[in-house]
Amino acid sequence: MNGVRTTSGQKVDPFGRKFRKLPKRALKRLGVVDVGSNSIRLVVFDGAARSPAYFYNEKVMAGLGQDMARTGRLNPDGVKRGFSALARFAALARSMNIEPLTCVATAAVREAEDGPAFQRRVEKETGLTLHVIDGEEEARLSAQGVLLGWPDARGLVCDIGGNSLELAEVADGKVGRRVTSQLGPFRLQQVAPERLRDHIAGILAGLAAQMGTDHDRIYLVGGSWRAIARLDMERVGYPMTVLHEYRMTPQAVAETVAWIGRHELGALRAKVGISASRIELVPLASQVLSQLIEVFGPRELAISSYGIREGLLYEHMSDTLRKRDPLIEAARFTEKQMARMPGFGKKLYQFLLPLFPGLTPERDRLMLAACLLHDTAWRAHPDYRAEACFDNVTRANMAALSHPERVFLGLALLHRYKNNRAQSQMAPLFALLDDDQIRDAEVLGKAMRFGAMFATDDPSEAASLRMTEGRVELRLAATGRHLMGEVAQSRFLSLCKSMGVEGVTR
């Protein structure tokens, strides 16, 4: 039986039987509350089970763990704000018919001397049951959240909260060794500045002895890491502000940390919209990150927007569900909900496949996703449909999709509705692709543009495509000859032109 372990070692099943009764691909609404040292967040998941959408998402920076390292108790103002937030979340869940909420509490509640009293009061006054988990369990759930977003993740997951920092290994869809520490910024506020570097270094040395230093990539989970990444984007003028799957090199982090040190925090906050309580912790988090890189020596750091909350969902997924591609599952679900003719996308994909011999698995999945999504923006005004497609995909909450892949997919969908991209407002994002990738996206888009209007049922029953040297042959069946009108012919020739080949109709 799946479940999480609490600080007492008891195994609990927060979702009960509710999750296991879900259909194989659909996800009914499930609510999760994460009670952390700095923030308390309610997330309601909905949509495709393997790639859940955020139906509702609200965060309160309560600061439960502020000053706890000094007082040993939860912050009084944080307790007040925390109860207010949890009472609201319980009421929201009732209004959305989501009961019971799954509530997980981490470092602040588990370590404060008045944590058990807080836990009891929450249950008595709000009806919510807080599952207080230990540090290793926190590390495991965070790592599972990363696996939900990155099925092929391999490396070290580093989750920073207000009062703790956890590490966990991930590889081959599994979580390995894991460890917890007291490297949260709230705790570091109590360390004398002249001792801070040695203090951090000593703890990290102990963590490295337990976890090893042979990890090429570190996946960063937590608001403080996301704030640093957002500031890195600002420093380099990065054209996209989606944080999930944002990559940084150790050198980039070093330059951003130095850049942060040269600026006033209030000015940085105004530029990027980070909350005051979050920006206050950035200098301490920056010191931890700098030394983490120095000790573990990764080649790359990747931001994960998924953590404990998503890890709880992953906990209850079957192995079969875990092995599905999150991108394709999300695209299928979106097509089912929003396309005019659900199911046509796969037919379009199969019709167009002969145009793209030798596709890599990575490009093949992007092509399938594009075909599934090709008609999901049809309700947008025709003048803005192409840009809407691009914008929707590049900003969508989709997992297992790198930033260049987002732009490739968006550009293909833009060309599904529009022959050219001249003067596009999205042009700055095209810089994430090289010339060959831009051309390939255009070809895929124009192929969909032709195939989607050539036939509205199954284009393979009306015609077939064949690639020969220097030409594309369109072989028409009897029904296809009636369908091959002027517009279809024009779009077919436009596709061939973009491919640099001759188009022949037989």
Coordinates of C-alpha atoms in Angstrom, one line a residue:
M1 CA 0.0 0.0 0.0
N2 CA 1.3 3.5 -0.9
G3 CA 1.5 6.1 1.8
V4 CA 3.7 8.6 3.7
R5 CA 5.6 8.1 6.9
T6 CA 5.0 10.6 9.7
T7 CA 7.6 11.6 12.3
S8 CA 6.4 8.7 14.5
G9 CA 7.1 6.3 11.7
Q10 CA 3.4 5.6 11.2
K11 CA 2.4 4.9 7.6
V12 CA -0.6 6.8 6.5
D13 CA -2.6 6.9 3.2
P14 CA -3.5 10.6 2.8
F15 CA -5.8 10.1 -0.2
G16 CA -7.4 7.0 1.2
R17 CA -9.0 5.0 -1.6
K18 CA -10.0 8.1 -3.5
F19 CA -7.0 8.2 -5.8
R20 CA -7.0 4.5 -6.6
K21 CA -10.6 4.7 -7.8
L22 CA -9.7 7.3 -10.5
P23 CA -10.0 6.3 -14.2
K24 CA -6.7 5.4 -15.8
R25 CA -6.1 8.8 -17.5
A26 CA -8.5 11.3 -15.9
L27 CA -7.9 13.0 -12.6
K28 CA -10.8 14.2 -10.5
R29 CA -10.1 17.2 -8.3
L30 CA -7.7 16.5 -5.4
G31 CA -6.6 19.1 -2.9
V32 CA -3.2 19.2 -1.2
V33 CA -2.0 21.6 1.5
D34 CA 1.7 22.0 2.2
V35 CA 2.4 23.6 5.6
G36 CA 6.0 24.7 5.3
S37 CA 8.3 26.9 7.5
N38 CA 7.8 29.9 5.3
S39 CA 4.7 29.4 3.2
I40 CA 1.4 27.5 3.4
R41 CA 0.0 26.6 0.0
L42 CA -3.2 25.0 -1.2
V43 CA -3.1 23.3 -4.6
V44 CA -6.1 21.6 -6.3
F45 CA -5.1 19.3 -9.1
D46 CA -7.4 18.4 -12.0
G47 CA -7.1 17.1 -15.6
A48 CA -4.8 14.4 -17.0
A49 CA -3.6 12.1 -14.2
R50 CA 0.0 11.8 -15.4
S51 CA 0.2 15.6 -16.0
P52 CA -2.2 17.3 -13.6
A53 CA -3.2 20.9 -14.2
Y54 CA -3.5 23.4 -11.3
F55 CA -7.2 24.0 -11.0
Y56 CA -6.6 26.2 -8.0
N57 CA -3.4 27.5 -6.4
E58 CA -3.0 29.8 -3.4
K59 CA -0.1 30.6 -1.2
V60 CA 0.2 32.5 2.1
M61 CA 3.7 33.5 3.3
A62 CA 2.8 32.8 7.0
G63 CA 6.4 32.4 8.2
L64 CA 5.6 29.8 10.8
G65 CA 9.3 28.9 11.3
Q66 CA 10.6 32.5 11.6
D67 CA 12.8 32.8 14.7
M68 CA 12.1 29.2 15.6
A69 CA 15.8 28.4 15.8
R70 CA 16.1 31.0 18.5
T71 CA 12.9 30.5 20.5
G72 CA 12.2 26.8 19.8
R73 CA 8.6 27.7 19.1
L74 CA 6.4 28.6 16.1
N75 CA 6.3 32.3 15.3
P76 CA 3.2 33.8 17.0
D77 CA 2.3 36.0 14.0
G78 CA 2.9 33.0 11.7
V79 CA 0.6 30.9 13.8
K80 CA -2.1 33.5 13.5
R81 CA -1.7 33.9 9.8
G82 CA -1.4 30.1 9.4
F83 CA -4.7 29.4 11.1
S84 CA -6.4 32.1 9.0
A85 CA -5.0 30.5 5.8
L86 CA -5.9 26.9 6.8
A87 CA -9.4 27.9 7.9
R88 CA -9.8 29.6 4.5
F89 CA -8.4 26.6 2.6
A90 CA -10.8 24.2 4.5
A91 CA -13.8 26.5 3.5
L92 CA -12.6 26.6 -0.1
A93 CA -12.3 22.8 -0.2
R94 CA -15.8 22.4 1.0
S95 CA -17.1 24.9 -1.6
M96 CA -15.3 22.9 -4.3
N97 CA -16.5 19.6 -2.9
I98 CA -12.9 18.5 -2.2
E99 CA -12.9 16.6 1.1
P100 CA -10.8 15.7 2.8
L101 CA -7.9 17.8 1.9
T102 CA -4.5 16.1 2.2
C103 CA -2.3 18.3 4.5
V104 CA 1.4 17.7 5.0
A105 CA 3.5 19.7 7.5
T106 CA 7.3 19.8 7.4
A107 CA 10.2 21.3 9.4
A108 CA 8.6 24.1 11.4
V109 CA 5.7 22.0 12.8
R110 CA 7.8 18.9 13.4
E111 CA 10.6 20.6 15.3
A112 CA 8.8 23.4 17.3
E113 CA 8.0 22.5 20.9
D114 CA 4.5 23.8 20.3
G115 CA 4.2 21.9 17.0
P116 CA 2.0 19.2 18.4
A117 CA -0.4 21.7 20.0
F118 CA -0.6 23.6 16.7
Q119 CA -1.4 20.3 15.0
R120 CA -4.2 19.5 17.4
R121 CA -5.6 22.9 17.2
V122 CA -5.7 22.8 13.5
E123 CA -7.7 19.6 13.5
K124 CA -10.1 20.8 16.2
E125 CA -10.8 24.2 14.7
T126 CA -10.6 23.5 10.9
G127 CA -11.3 19.8 10.7
L128 CA -8.0 19.4 8.7
T129 CA -5.6 16.6 9.7
L130 CA -2.0 17.6 9.5
H131 CA 0.4 14.7 8.5
V132 CA 3.7 15.8 10.1
I133 CA 6.5 14.1 8.1
D134 CA 10.2 13.7 9.0
G135 CA 13.0 15.2 6.9
E136 CA 13.8 12.0 5.0
E137 CA 10.2 11.6 4.0
E138 CA 10.1 15.3 2.9
A139 CA 13.2 14.6 0.8
R140 CA 11.5 11.5 -0.8
L141 CA 8.3 13.3 -1.6
S142 CA 10.1 16.3 -3.1
A143 CA 12.1 13.9 -5.3
Q144 CA 9.0 12.1 -6.4
G145 CA 7.6 15.6 -7.4
V146 CA 10.7 16.0 -9.6
L147 CA 10.0 12.6 -11.1
L148 CA 6.5 13.6 -11.9
G149 CA 7.8 16.5 -14.0
W150 CA 11.0 14.7 -15.3
P151 CA 10.3 11.0 -15.8
D152 CA 14.0 10.5 -16.8
A153 CA 15.5 12.7 -14.1
R154 CA 18.9 11.6 -13.0
G155 CA 20.9 13.4 -10.4
L156 CA 20.4 15.0 -7.0
V157 CA 17.3 16.8 -5.8
C158 CA 17.9 19.7 -3.4
D159 CA 14.8 21.1 -1.7
I160 CA 15.2 24.2 0.4
G161 CA 12.6 25.4 2.9
G162 CA 12.6 28.0 5.6
N163 CA 14.2 25.7 8.3
S164 CA 15.7 22.8 6.4
L165 CA 17.4 21.6 3.3
E166 CA 16.9 18.1 1.9
L167 CA 18.8 16.0 -0.6
A168 CA 17.7 12.9 -2.5
E169 CA 19.0 10.9 -5.4
V170 CA 16.8 10.2 -8.4
A171 CA 17.5 7.8 -11.3
D172 CA 15.6 5.3 -13.4
G173 CA 12.3 6.6 -12.0
K174 CA 13.2 5.8 -8.4
V175 CA 14.3 7.7 -5.3
G176 CA 17.5 6.5 -3.7
R177 CA 19.5 7.8 -0.8
R178 CA 18.1 10.9 1.0
V179 CA 19.1 13.1 3.9
T180 CA 18.0 16.2 5.7
S181 CA 19.8 19.1 7.2
Q182 CA 19.2 22.4 9.1
L183 CA 20.4 24.7 6.2
G184 CA 17.2 26.6 5.9
P185 CA 17.6 30.4 5.7
F186 CA 15.5 31.0 8.9
R187 CA 18.1 28.9 10.8
L188 CA 21.0 30.7 9.1
Q189 CA 19.7 34.0 10.3
Q190 CA 20.7 33.0 13.8
V191 CA 24.3 32.3 12.8
A192 CA 26.9 35.1 13.2
P193 CA 27.9 36.6 9.8
E194 CA 31.6 35.9 10.5
R195 CA 30.8 32.2 11.1
L196 CA 28.3 31.7 8.4
R197 CA 30.5 30.4 5.6
D198 CA 32.3 27.8 7.8
H199 CA 28.9 26.8 9.3
I200 CA 27.4 26.1 5.8
A201 CA 30.6 24.4 4.6
G202 CA 30.6 22.1 7.6
I203 CA 27.1 20.9 7.1
L204 CA 27.5 20.5 3.4
A205 CA 30.7 18.4 3.9
G206 CA 28.6 16.0 6.0
L207 CA 25.9 15.8 3.4
A208 CA 28.5 15.2 0.7
A209 CA 29.9 12.3 2.7
Q210 CA 26.5 10.7 2.8
M211 CA 25.3 11.4 -0.7
G212 CA 28.5 11.5 -2.8
T213 CA 29.6 14.1 -5.2
D214 CA 29.2 12.3 -8.6
H215 CA 26.0 14.0 -9.6
D216 CA 26.1 15.9 -12.9
R217 CA 22.8 17.7 -12.4
I218 CA 21.1 19.1 -9.3
Y219 CA 17.3 19.7 -9.4
L220 CA 16.4 22.7 -7.3
V221 CA 13.1 22.7 -5.5
G222 CA 11.8 25.5 -3.3
G223 CA 10.8 29.2 -3.4
S224 CA 14.3 30.5 -2.6
W225 CA 15.9 28.7 -5.5
R226 CA 13.1 29.8 -7.8
A227 CA 13.7 33.4 -6.7
I228 CA 17.4 33.2 -7.6
A229 CA 16.6 31.6 -10.9
R230 CA 14.1 34.5 -11.7
L231 CA 16.9 37.0 -10.8
D232 CA 19.3 35.1 -13.1
M233 CA 16.7 35.4 -15.9
E234 CA 16.6 39.2 -15.3
R235 CA 20.4 39.5 -15.3
V236 CA 20.9 37.8 -18.6
G237 CA 17.7 39.1 -20.3
Y238 CA 16.3 35.7 -20.8
P239 CA 13.2 35.9 -23.1
M240 CA 11.0 33.5 -21.2
T241 CA 9.9 33.6 -17.6
V242 CA 8.7 30.0 -17.1
L243 CA 10.8 28.8 -14.2
H244 CA 10.1 25.0 -14.5
E245 CA 13.0 23.4 -16.4
Y246 CA 15.1 26.6 -16.4
R247 CA 18.8 25.6 -16.6
M248 CA 21.8 27.4 -15.1
T249 CA 25.5 26.6 -15.2
P250 CA 27.6 26.9 -12.0
Q251 CA 29.3 29.9 -13.7
A252 CA 25.9 31.6 -14.3
V253 CA 25.0 31.1 -10.6
A254 CA 28.2 32.6 -9.5
E255 CA 27.7 35.7 -11.7
T256 CA 24.1 36.1 -10.5
V257 CA 25.0 35.8 -6.9
A258 CA 27.6 38.5 -7.4
W259 CA 25.1 40.6 -9.3
I260 CA 22.5 40.2 -6.5
G261 CA 25.2 41.4 -4.0
R262 CA 25.7 44.6 -6.0
H263 CA 22.0 45.6 -6.0
E264 CA 19.6 46.7 -3.3
L265 CA 17.0 44.0 -2.6
G266 CA 14.0 46.4 -2.9
A267 CA 15.1 47.4 -6.4
L268 CA 15.4 43.7 -7.5
R269 CA 12.1 42.9 -6.0
A270 CA 10.4 45.7 -8.0
K271 CA 11.9 44.4 -11.2
V272 CA 10.8 40.7 -10.9
G273 CA 7.8 40.8 -8.5
I274 CA 9.2 38.5 -5.8
S275 CA 7.5 38.9 -2.4
A276 CA 9.2 40.9 0.3
S277 CA 9.4 37.9 2.6
R278 CA 11.0 35.8 -0.1
I279 CA 13.5 38.4 -1.3
E280 CA 14.7 38.8 2.3
L281 CA 15.9 35.2 2.3
V282 CA 17.7 35.4 -1.1
P283 CA 21.1 36.5 0.2
L284 CA 21.3 33.6 2.6
A285 CA 20.0 31.1 0.1
S286 CA 22.6 32.4 -2.4
Q287 CA 25.4 31.6 0.0
V288 CA 24.0 28.1 0.5
L289 CA 23.7 27.6 -3.3
S290 CA 27.2 28.9 -4.0
Q291 CA 28.7 26.5 -1.5
L292 CA 26.5 23.6 -2.6
I293 CA 27.9 24.0 -6.1
E294 CA 31.4 24.2 -4.7
V295 CA 31.0 21.0 -2.7
F296 CA 29.0 18.9 -5.1
G297 CA 30.4 20.2 -8.4
P298 CA 27.4 19.7 -10.7
R299 CA 27.7 20.5 -14.4
E300 CA 24.1 21.9 -14.5
L301 CA 21.4 23.1 -12.2
A302 CA 17.7 22.8 -13.2
I303 CA 14.7 24.4 -11.6
S304 CA 11.7 22.3 -10.7
S305 CA 8.4 23.9 -9.9
Y306 CA 7.2 20.5 -8.7
G307 CA 7.9 19.3 -5.1
I308 CA 6.1 17.8 -2.2
R309 CA 2.6 18.4 -3.4
E310 CA 3.2 16.8 -6.8
G311 CA 5.2 14.0 -5.0
L312 CA 2.1 13.1 -3.1
L313 CA 0.3 12.5 -6.4
Y314 CA 3.2 10.5 -7.8
E315 CA 3.1 8.4 -4.6
H316 CA -0.3 7.0 -5.6
M317 CA 0.3 6.5 -9.3
S318 CA 0.6 3.0 -10.6
D319 CA 3.8 2.0 -12.4
T320 CA 1.9 2.0 -15.7
L321 CA 0.7 5.5 -15.2
R322 CA 4.2 6.7 -14.1
K323 CA 5.7 5.4 -17.4
R324 CA 3.4 7.5 -19.5
D325 CA 4.8 10.6 -21.2
P326 CA 3.5 13.7 -19.2
L327 CA 3.6 15.9 -22.3
I328 CA 1.6 13.5 -24.5
E329 CA -0.9 12.8 -21.7
A330 CA -1.5 16.6 -21.2
A331 CA -1.8 17.1 -25.0
R332 CA -4.4 14.2 -25.2
F333 CA -6.4 15.6 -22.3
T334 CA -6.3 19.2 -23.8
E335 CA -7.4 17.8 -27.2
K336 CA -10.3 15.9 -25.6
Q337 CA -11.5 19.0 -23.7
M338 CA -10.9 21.8 -26.3
A339 CA -10.6 20.5 -29.9
R340 CA -13.5 20.5 -32.3
M341 CA -12.8 16.9 -33.3
P342 CA -11.1 15.0 -30.5
G343 CA -9.1 12.1 -31.8
F344 CA -8.2 13.7 -35.1
G345 CA -4.8 14.7 -33.8
K346 CA -3.5 11.1 -33.9
K347 CA -4.9 10.6 -37.4
L348 CA -3.1 13.8 -38.5
Y349 CA 0.1 12.6 -37.0
Q350 CA -0.1 9.2 -38.8
F351 CA -0.9 10.9 -42.1
L352 CA 2.1 13.2 -41.9
L353 CA 4.7 10.7 -40.6
P354 CA 6.0 9.7 -44.0
L355 CA 7.2 13.4 -44.4
F356 CA 9.6 13.0 -41.5
P357 CA 11.7 9.8 -42.0
G358 CA 14.3 9.1 -39.3
L359 CA 12.7 11.1 -36.6
T360 CA 14.5 11.0 -33.3
P361 CA 12.3 9.9 -30.3
E362 CA 12.6 13.4 -28.9
R363 CA 11.3 15.0 -32.1
D364 CA 8.7 12.4 -32.7
R365 CA 7.0 13.1 -29.3
L366 CA 7.0 16.8 -30.2
M367 CA 5.4 16.1 -33.5
L368 CA 2.7 14.0 -31.8
A369 CA 2.1 16.6 -29.2
A370 CA 1.8 19.3 -31.9
C371 CA -0.8 17.3 -33.8
L372 CA -2.8 16.6 -30.7
L373 CA -2.8 20.4 -29.9
H374 CA -3.2 21.7 -33.4
D375 CA -6.9 22.6 -33.1
T376 CA -7.2 23.5 -29.4
A377 CA -7.2 27.3 -29.9
W378 CA -9.9 27.3 -32.5
R379 CA -12.2 29.5 -30.4
A380 CA -9.6 32.4 -30.4
H381 CA -10.2 35.2 -32.9
P382 CA -8.8 34.2 -36.3
D383 CA -6.5 37.3 -36.3
Y384 CA -4.8 36.2 -33.1
R385 CA -5.1 32.4 -33.3
A386 CA -1.5 31.8 -34.4
E387 CA -0.1 33.9 -31.6
A388 CA -2.5 32.4 -29.1
C389 CA -1.3 28.9 -30.0
F390 CA 2.3 29.9 -29.5
D391 CA 1.6 31.7 -26.2
N392 CA -0.5 28.9 -24.8
V393 CA 2.2 26.3 -25.3
T394 CA 5.2 28.3 -24.3
R395 CA 3.5 29.3 -21.0
A396 CA 1.5 26.2 -20.4
N397 CA 1.9 24.2 -17.2
M398 CA 3.3 21.1 -19.0
A399 CA 5.9 18.8 -17.7
A400 CA 8.8 17.0 -19.5
L401 CA 9.2 19.9 -21.9
S402 CA 12.5 21.9 -22.0
H403 CA 12.4 25.6 -22.9
P404 CA 13.7 25.1 -26.4
E405 CA 11.1 22.3 -26.9
R406 CA 8.4 24.7 -25.7
V407 CA 9.4 27.2 -28.4
F408 CA 9.7 24.6 -31.1
L409 CA 6.2 23.3 -30.3
G410 CA 4.8 26.8 -30.1
L411 CA 6.4 27.8 -33.4
A412 CA 5.0 24.7 -35.1
L413 CA 1.5 25.6 -33.9
L414 CA 2.0 29.2 -35.0
H415 CA 2.7 28.0 -38.5
R416 CA -0.2 25.7 -38.4
Y417 CA -2.3 28.9 -38.6
K418 CA 0.0 31.3 -40.3
N419 CA 2.4 31.0 -43.3
N420 CA 5.0 33.4 -42.0
R421 CA 6.2 34.7 -38.7
A422 CA 7.3 38.1 -39.8
Q423 CA 6.8 40.8 -37.1
S424 CA 5.6 38.3 -34.6
Q425 CA 5.5 39.6 -31.1
M426 CA 7.0 36.2 -30.0
A427 CA 10.2 36.8 -32.0
P428 CA 12.5 37.2 -29.0
L429 CA 11.7 33.6 -28.0
F430 CA 12.8 32.3 -31.3
A431 CA 16.4 32.9 -30.2
L432 CA 16.2 29.8 -28.0
L433 CA 16.2 27.8 -31.3
D434 CA 18.9 27.5 -34.0
D435 CA 18.2 28.0 -37.7
D436 CA 17.6 24.3 -38.4
Q437 CA 15.2 24.0 -35.5
I438 CA 13.2 27.0 -36.7
R439 CA 13.0 25.6 -40.2
D440 CA 11.9 22.2 -38.8
A441 CA 9.2 23.8 -36.7
E442 CA 8.0 25.7 -39.8
V443 CA 7.8 22.6 -41.9
L444 CA 5.9 20.7 -39.2
G445 CA 3.5 23.7 -38.8
K446 CA 2.8 23.9 -42.6
A447 CA 2.4 20.2 -42.8
M448 CA -0.3 20.4 -40.1
R449 CA -1.8 23.4 -41.9
F450 CA -2.2 21.4 -45.0
G451 CA -3.3 18.1 -43.4
A452 CA -5.8 19.6 -41.0
M453 CA -7.8 21.3 -43.7
F454 CA -7.4 18.7 -46.4
A455 CA -9.8 16.3 -44.7
T456 CA -11.9 16.6 -41.5
D457 CA -12.2 12.9 -40.8
D458 CA -9.1 10.8 -41.5
P459 CA -6.8 12.2 -44.2
S460 CA -5.1 8.8 -44.6
E461 CA -8.4 7.5 -46.1
A462 CA -8.3 10.2 -48.8
A463 CA -4.6 10.3 -49.6
S464 CA -1.1 9.2 -48.7
L465 CA 2.2 11.0 -48.6
R466 CA 5.5 9.7 -49.9
M467 CA 9.0 11.2 -49.7
T468 CA 11.3 10.5 -52.7
E469 CA 14.5 12.3 -53.5
G470 CA 13.8 15.9 -54.1
R471 CA 10.0 15.6 -54.1
V472 CA 6.9 14.9 -52.1
E473 CA 4.2 12.8 -53.7
L474 CA 0.6 13.2 -52.7
R475 CA -1.3 10.1 -53.9
L476 CA -5.0 10.8 -53.9
A477 CA -7.8 8.2 -53.4
A478 CA -11.1 8.8 -55.1
T479 CA -12.5 10.8 -52.2
G480 CA -9.2 12.7 -52.0
R481 CA -9.7 14.0 -55.6
H482 CA -12.8 15.8 -54.5
L483 CA -11.1 17.2 -51.4
M484 CA -8.1 18.6 -53.2
G485 CA -9.4 22.1 -53.9
E486 CA -7.6 25.4 -54.5
V487 CA -6.8 26.1 -50.8
A488 CA -5.6 22.6 -50.2
Q489 CA -3.4 22.7 -53.3
S490 CA -2.0 26.0 -52.2
R491 CA -1.1 24.8 -48.7
F492 CA 0.4 21.6 -50.1
L493 CA 2.7 23.6 -52.4
S494 CA 3.6 26.0 -49.5
L495 CA 4.6 23.0 -47.4
C496 CA 6.8 21.6 -50.2
K497 CA 8.4 25.0 -50.7
S498 CA 9.3 25.2 -47.0
M499 CA 10.9 21.7 -47.4
G500 CA 12.8 22.8 -50.5
V501 CA 11.3 20.0 -52.6
E502 CA 9.0 19.6 -55.5
G503 CA 5.3 18.8 -54.8
V504 CA 3.6 16.2 -57.1
T505 CA 0.0 15.2 -56.9
R506 CA -1.0 11.8 -58.4

